[in-house]
One Martini backbone bead per residue (centre of mass of N, CA, C, O) as a GRO file, in nm:
protein
  298
    1UNK     BB    1   0.087   0.054   0.039
    2UNK     BB    2   0.071   0.367  -0.080
    3UNK     BB    3   0.162   0.649   0.082
    4UNK     BB    4   0.076   0.995   0.101
    5UNK     BB    5   0.338   1.157   0.248
    6UNK     BB    6   0.514   1.017   0.041
    7UNK     BB    7   0.395   1.102  -0.252
    8UNK     BB    8   0.411   1.416  -0.130
    9UNK     BB    9   0.705   1.402  -0.183
   10UNK     BB   10   0.773   1.286  -0.462
   11UNK     BB   11   0.614   1.556  -0.554
   12UNK     BB   12   0.772   1.740  -0.478
   13UNK     BB   13   1.060   1.638  -0.574
   14UNK     BB   14   0.973   1.693  -0.881
   15UNK     BB   15   0.923   2.014  -0.839
   16UNK     BB   16   1.245   2.053  -0.679
   17UNK     BB   17   1.505   1.896  -0.743
   18UNK     BB   18   1.535   1.851  -0.456
   19UNK     BB   19   1.613   1.737  -0.134
   20UNK     BB   20   1.630   2.051   0.006
   21UNK     BB   21   1.437   2.122  -0.070
   22UNK     BB   22   1.182   1.944  -0.007
   23UNK     BB   23   1.280   1.970   0.324
   24UNK     BB   24   1.226   2.302   0.304
   25UNK     BB   25   0.879   2.242   0.175
   26UNK     BB   26   0.802   2.026   0.412
   27UNK     BB   27   0.912   2.055   0.684
   28UNK     BB   28   1.214   1.863   0.692
   29UNK     BB   29   1.489   1.638   0.672
   30UNK     BB   30   1.671   1.509   0.428
   31UNK     BB   31   1.681   1.250   0.556
   32UNK     BB   32   1.363   1.189   0.564
   33UNK     BB   33   1.336   1.215   0.249
   34UNK     BB   34   1.497   1.022   0.170
   35UNK     BB   35   1.332   0.779   0.300
   36UNK     BB   36   1.058   0.837   0.171
   37UNK     BB   37   1.173   0.732  -0.120
   38UNK     BB   38   1.313   0.422   0.018
   39UNK     BB   39   0.999   0.295   0.073
   40UNK     BB   40   0.833   0.399  -0.178
   41UNK     BB   41   1.010   0.196  -0.340
   42UNK     BB   42   0.969   0.020  -0.198
   43UNK     BB   43   0.627  -0.085  -0.249
   44UNK     BB   44   0.659  -0.021  -0.573
   45UNK     BB   45   0.900  -0.181  -0.692
   46UNK     BB   46   1.061   0.029  -0.781
   47UNK     BB   47   1.277   0.283  -0.911
   48UNK     BB   48   1.258   0.652  -0.872
   49UNK     BB   49   1.539   0.677  -0.878
   50UNK     BB   50   1.889   0.841  -1.006
   51UNK     BB   51   2.231   0.899  -1.072
   52UNK     BB   52   2.349   1.219  -1.190
   53UNK     BB   53   2.628   1.211  -1.048
   54UNK     BB   54   2.508   1.444  -0.818
   55UNK     BB   55   2.245   1.389  -0.868
   56UNK     BB   56   1.905   1.359  -0.842
   57UNK     BB   57   1.645   1.152  -0.992
   58UNK     BB   58   1.367   1.074  -1.211
   59UNK     BB   59   1.248   0.781  -1.306
   60UNK     BB   60   1.022   0.720  -1.544
   61UNK     BB   61   0.817   0.613  -1.270
   62UNK     BB   62   0.836   0.824  -1.099
   63UNK     BB   63   0.692   1.023  -1.275
   64UNK     BB   64   0.442   0.870  -1.272
   65UNK     BB   65   0.396   0.857  -0.965
   66UNK     BB   66   0.386   1.146  -0.927
   67UNK     BB   67   0.135   1.241  -1.146
   68UNK     BB   68  -0.059   1.072  -0.963
   69UNK     BB   69  -0.058   1.155  -0.710
   70UNK     BB   70  -0.255   1.356  -0.717
   71UNK     BB   71  -0.528   1.243  -0.769
   72UNK     BB   72  -0.490   1.130  -0.442
   73UNK     BB   73  -0.490   1.345  -0.315
   74UNK     BB   74  -0.737   1.432  -0.412
   75UNK     BB   75  -0.943   1.170  -0.335
   76UNK     BB   76  -0.874   1.261  -0.017
   77UNK     BB   77  -1.012   1.533  -0.006
   78UNK     BB   78  -1.277   1.411  -0.092
   79UNK     BB   79  -1.312   1.270   0.149
   80UNK     BB   80  -1.317   1.469   0.341
   81UNK     BB   81  -1.504   1.634   0.294
   82UNK     BB   82  -1.697   1.362   0.357
   83UNK     BB   83  -1.657   1.405   0.674
   84UNK     BB   84  -1.745   1.725   0.715
   85UNK     BB   85  -2.044   1.721   0.573
   86UNK     BB   86  -2.141   1.518   0.837
   87UNK     BB   87  -2.072   1.699   1.050
   88UNK     BB   88  -2.183   1.901   1.247
   89UNK     BB   89  -1.911   2.037   1.323
   90UNK     BB   90  -1.664   2.259   1.232
   91UNK     BB   91  -1.333   2.115   1.219
   92UNK     BB   92  -1.028   2.185   1.211
   93UNK     BB   93  -0.812   2.324   0.921
   94UNK     BB   94  -0.725   2.619   0.755
   95UNK     BB   95  -0.533   2.748   0.495
   96UNK     BB   96  -0.424   3.032   0.485
   97UNK     BB   97  -0.347   3.296   0.212
   98UNK     BB   98  -0.243   3.621   0.220
   99UNK     BB   99  -0.212   3.952   0.137
  100UNK     BB  100  -0.218   4.254   0.264
  101UNK     BB  101  -0.471   4.443   0.188
  102UNK     BB  102  -0.672   4.206   0.232
  103UNK     BB  103  -0.532   4.151   0.579
  104UNK     BB  104  -0.612   4.446   0.638
  105UNK     BB  105  -0.959   4.435   0.552
  106UNK     BB  106  -1.042   4.207   0.571
  107UNK     BB  107  -1.004   3.956   0.827
  108UNK     BB  108  -1.115   4.047   1.071
  109UNK     BB  109  -1.422   4.042   0.933
  110UNK     BB  110  -1.380   3.727   0.850
  111UNK     BB  111  -1.362   3.583   1.142
  112UNK     BB  112  -1.585   3.649   1.294
  113UNK     BB  113  -1.765   3.503   1.078
  114UNK     BB  114  -1.621   3.216   1.143
  115UNK     BB  115  -1.705   3.238   1.442
  116UNK     BB  116  -2.040   3.236   1.427
  117UNK     BB  117  -2.050   2.967   1.254
  118UNK     BB  118  -1.733   2.802   1.332
  119UNK     BB  119  -1.584   2.785   1.639
  120UNK     BB  120  -1.378   2.517   1.587
  121UNK     BB  121  -1.232   2.679   1.343
  122UNK     BB  122  -0.936   2.660   1.207
  123UNK     BB  123  -0.741   2.970   1.119
  124UNK     BB  124  -0.468   3.004   0.922
  125UNK     BB  125  -0.232   3.231   0.856
  126UNK     BB  126  -0.092   3.384   0.531
  127UNK     BB  127   0.140   3.562   0.431
  128UNK     BB  128   0.145   3.589   0.037
  129UNK     BB  129   0.269   3.659  -0.232
  130UNK     BB  130   0.022   3.566  -0.532
  131UNK     BB  131   0.187   3.407  -0.696
  132UNK     BB  132   0.324   3.177  -0.447
  133UNK     BB  133   0.045   3.112  -0.355
  134UNK     BB  134  -0.032   2.947  -0.609
  135UNK     BB  135   0.185   2.744  -0.593
  136UNK     BB  136   0.117   2.656  -0.330
  137UNK     BB  137  -0.164   2.557  -0.295
  138UNK     BB  138  -0.111   2.369  -0.599
  139UNK     BB  139   0.085   2.244  -0.330
  140UNK     BB  140  -0.083   2.203  -0.073
  141UNK     BB  141   0.036   2.449   0.093
  142UNK     BB  142  -0.317   2.555   0.073
  143UNK     BB  143  -0.634   2.560   0.084
  144UNK     BB  144  -0.644   2.911   0.065
  145UNK     BB  145  -0.641   3.210  -0.198
  146UNK     BB  146  -0.572   3.520  -0.156
  147UNK     BB  147  -0.532   3.750  -0.452
  148UNK     BB  148  -0.412   3.923  -0.737
  149UNK     BB  149  -0.488   4.113  -1.072
  150UNK     BB  150  -0.409   4.347  -1.298
  151UNK     BB  151  -0.415   4.519  -1.588
  152UNK     BB  152  -0.229   4.324  -1.807
  153UNK     BB  153  -0.140   4.111  -1.532
  154UNK     BB  154  -0.154   3.815  -1.480
  155UNK     BB  155  -0.215   3.544  -1.282
  156UNK     BB  156  -0.126   3.251  -1.204
  157UNK     BB  157  -0.208   2.932  -1.398
  158UNK     BB  158  -0.329   2.638  -1.273
  159UNK     BB  159  -0.419   2.354  -1.271
  160UNK     BB  160  -0.702   2.294  -1.045
  161UNK     BB  161  -0.740   2.566  -1.006
  162UNK     BB  162  -1.025   2.796  -0.861
  163UNK     BB  163  -1.144   3.044  -0.888
  164UNK     BB  164  -1.310   3.385  -0.748
  165UNK     BB  165  -1.444   3.677  -0.746
  166UNK     BB  166  -1.453   3.922  -0.507
  167UNK     BB  167  -1.298   4.204  -0.587
  168UNK     BB  168  -1.322   4.537  -0.754
  169UNK     BB  169  -1.073   4.732  -0.733
  170UNK     BB  170  -0.952   5.041  -0.709
  171UNK     BB  171  -0.721   5.250  -0.895
  172UNK     BB  172  -0.576   5.583  -0.736
  173UNK     BB  173  -0.432   5.819  -0.703
  174UNK     BB  174  -0.258   5.973  -0.454
  175UNK     BB  175  -0.157   6.243  -0.270
  176UNK     BB  176  -0.048   6.498  -0.173
  177UNK     BB  177  -0.201   6.838  -0.031
  178UNK     BB  178   0.020   6.981  -0.208
  179UNK     BB  179  -0.023   6.869  -0.504
  180UNK     BB  180  -0.022   6.988  -0.795
  181UNK     BB  181  -0.276   6.785  -0.930
  182UNK     BB  182  -0.458   6.478  -1.099
  183UNK     BB  183  -0.220   6.340  -1.238
  184UNK     BB  184  -0.001   6.142  -1.391
  185UNK     BB  185   0.172   6.397  -1.521
  186UNK     BB  186   0.197   6.516  -1.272
  187UNK     BB  187   0.381   6.349  -1.170
  188UNK     BB  188   0.686   6.382  -1.323
  189UNK     BB  189   0.855   6.526  -1.066
  190UNK     BB  190   0.800   6.288  -0.844
  191UNK     BB  191   0.795   6.128  -0.643
  192UNK     BB  192   0.766   5.767  -0.574
  193UNK     BB  193   0.590   5.465  -0.501
  194UNK     BB  194   0.715   5.113  -0.490
  195UNK     BB  195   0.705   4.838  -0.556
  196UNK     BB  196   0.923   4.534  -0.640
  197UNK     BB  197   1.037   4.398  -0.941
  198UNK     BB  198   0.746   4.244  -1.036
  199UNK     BB  199   0.532   4.333  -0.944
  200UNK     BB  200   0.233   4.417  -1.058
  201UNK     BB  201   0.177   4.683  -0.960
  202UNK     BB  202   0.463   4.779  -1.076
  203UNK     BB  203   0.352   4.724  -1.378
  204UNK     BB  204   0.135   4.904  -1.365
  205UNK     BB  205   0.294   5.184  -1.267
  206UNK     BB  206   0.473   5.226  -1.509
  207UNK     BB  207   0.263   5.217  -1.766
  208UNK     BB  208   0.155   5.466  -1.674
  209UNK     BB  209   0.378   5.661  -1.667
  210UNK     BB  210   0.485   5.545  -1.995
  211UNK     BB  211   0.228   5.689  -2.070
  212UNK     BB  212   0.220   5.988  -2.023
  213UNK     BB  213   0.550   6.033  -2.065
  214UNK     BB  214   0.725   5.887  -1.847
  215UNK     BB  215   0.943   5.834  -1.629
  216UNK     BB  216   0.995   5.733  -1.273
  217UNK     BB  217   1.079   5.826  -0.957
  218UNK     BB  218   1.195   5.560  -0.822
  219UNK     BB  219   1.240   5.654  -0.424
  220UNK     BB  220   1.092   5.370  -0.331
  221UNK     BB  221   1.066   5.091  -0.167
  222UNK     BB  222   0.845   4.885  -0.145
  223UNK     BB  223   0.572   4.588   0.026
  224UNK     BB  224   0.445   4.796   0.222
  225UNK     BB  225   0.126   4.982   0.194
  226UNK     BB  226   0.152   5.145   0.462
  227UNK     BB  227   0.417   5.312   0.356
  228UNK     BB  228   0.263   5.433   0.099
  229UNK     BB  229   0.084   5.605   0.256
  230UNK     BB  230   0.256   5.758   0.449
  231UNK     BB  231   0.466   5.920   0.220
  232UNK     BB  232   0.253   6.039   0.126
  233UNK     BB  233   0.127   6.215   0.378
  234UNK     BB  234   0.414   6.357   0.429
  235UNK     BB  235   0.497   6.458   0.118
  236UNK     BB  236   0.728   6.218  -0.029
  237UNK     BB  237   0.487   6.112  -0.225
  238UNK     BB  238   0.329   5.938  -0.415
  239UNK     BB  239   0.025   5.660  -0.545
  240UNK     BB  240  -0.094   5.329  -0.661
  241UNK     BB  241  -0.398   5.261  -0.490
  242UNK     BB  242  -0.610   5.102  -0.372
  243UNK     BB  243  -0.895   5.081  -0.183
  244UNK     BB  244  -0.858   4.871   0.058
  245UNK     BB  245  -0.606   5.056   0.194
  246UNK     BB  246  -0.853   5.309   0.198
  247UNK     BB  247  -1.124   5.224   0.402
  248UNK     BB  248  -1.044   5.544   0.499
  249UNK     BB  249  -1.120   5.854   0.533
  250UNK     BB  250  -0.839   6.085   0.451
  251UNK     BB  251  -0.725   6.388   0.487
  252UNK     BB  252  -0.350   6.357   0.383
  253UNK     BB  253  -0.513   6.230   0.122
  254UNK     BB  254  -0.533   6.272  -0.262
  255UNK     BB  255  -0.811   6.089  -0.449
  256UNK     BB  256  -0.756   5.974  -0.804
  257UNK     BB  257  -0.873   5.951  -1.078
  258UNK     BB  258  -0.875   5.715  -1.384
  259UNK     BB  259  -0.899   5.647  -1.675
  260UNK     BB  260  -1.096   5.394  -1.691
  261UNK     BB  261  -1.099   5.253  -1.439
  262UNK     BB  262  -0.926   5.096  -1.280
  263UNK     BB  263  -0.904   4.727  -1.089
  264UNK     BB  264  -0.818   4.548  -0.901
  265UNK     BB  265  -0.858   4.168  -0.874
  266UNK     BB  266  -0.972   3.982  -0.627
  267UNK     BB  267  -0.951   3.669  -0.516
  268UNK     BB  268  -0.961   3.352  -0.478
  269UNK     BB  269  -0.830   2.990  -0.446
  270UNK     BB  270  -0.880   2.656  -0.479
  271UNK     BB  271  -0.910   2.304  -0.553
  272UNK     BB  272  -1.123   2.129  -0.712
  273UNK     BB  273  -1.108   1.908  -0.465
  274UNK     BB  274  -1.212   2.187  -0.286
  275UNK     BB  275  -1.540   2.253  -0.317
  276UNK     BB  276  -1.696   2.076  -0.099
  277UNK     BB  277  -1.554   2.213   0.124
  278UNK     BB  278  -1.720   2.328   0.413
  279UNK     BB  279  -1.498   2.513   0.538
  280UNK     BB  280  -1.392   2.677   0.279
  281UNK     BB  281  -1.660   2.771   0.231
  282UNK     BB  282  -1.701   2.927   0.502
  283UNK     BB  283  -1.481   3.125   0.420
  284UNK     BB  284  -1.498   3.209   0.124
  285UNK     BB  285  -1.796   3.372   0.244
  286UNK     BB  286  -1.672   3.555   0.459
  287UNK     BB  287  -1.470   3.712   0.231
  288UNK     BB  288  -1.756   3.789   0.081
  289UNK     BB  289  -1.886   3.907   0.376
  290UNK     BB  290  -1.680   4.165   0.420
  291UNK     BB  291  -1.642   4.285   0.152
  292UNK     BB  292  -1.973   4.385   0.148
  293UNK     BB  293  -1.882   4.568   0.444
  294UNK     BB  294  -1.694   4.760   0.216
  295UNK     BB  295  -1.816   4.867   0.023
  296UNK     BB  296  -1.740   4.638  -0.247
  297UNK     BB  297  -1.719   4.496  -0.585
  298UNK     BB  298  -1.843   4.176  -0.688
   0.00000   0.00000   0.00000
């Protein structure tokens, strides 16, 4: 009988490519990963890995079993969902990945909603950047992710992950009270604060400036959107900010709508095998109710 944990280790090794990276991803020691792969080989009755120089790679049998592991793990998730659905009270843990502005704006309300409906359900929350969180949810490190994507900059797609739009979040130009002008073009000579390269918001903001005819003076780079707000409020920079970061009126800064009213899409994603899991659905519903309470469009 093949062991589910060992199959997950094999699948993770196929994805990561090294024992060390697999151990790091799963929170095991390297020796524990090696032992699990060896035990799985014995149970499978076939060599699953082989050495090529100093590198360990999968054999054709190992590749085939790693691909099949997804189906096995999905079947186990569906079975777990059926068990949860038969319980009178929801228990267990839902592992949620969420990015910063959604965590700040939606999470406190959502967790309160969950507690009222399912007080014995544990929600374990990790702040994670959307692209990585989507990959980790596909890999079963999380059960549910709240992610984002900007216009013309789609978040990564993974087979078997199902998306559901949560919020259509307007993006606006935020300027200090002392700034003259209400357009991106008027900020050509003004310092900007943006997220690091690679972030969807950074690509979107740079493109908006270039469309307006200039290269932005990005003087401040931080993934912390609270720092973006603080720098704008202090008169040190301008920024493009989504409404979820500005759920309350701030008298220390001005917000200006952009041409064509661009929106950032905030969405949940989960594995298809988890769609009927009642615990995960409770968390999704709680997030949607929190978004509705804030008056966002979904």
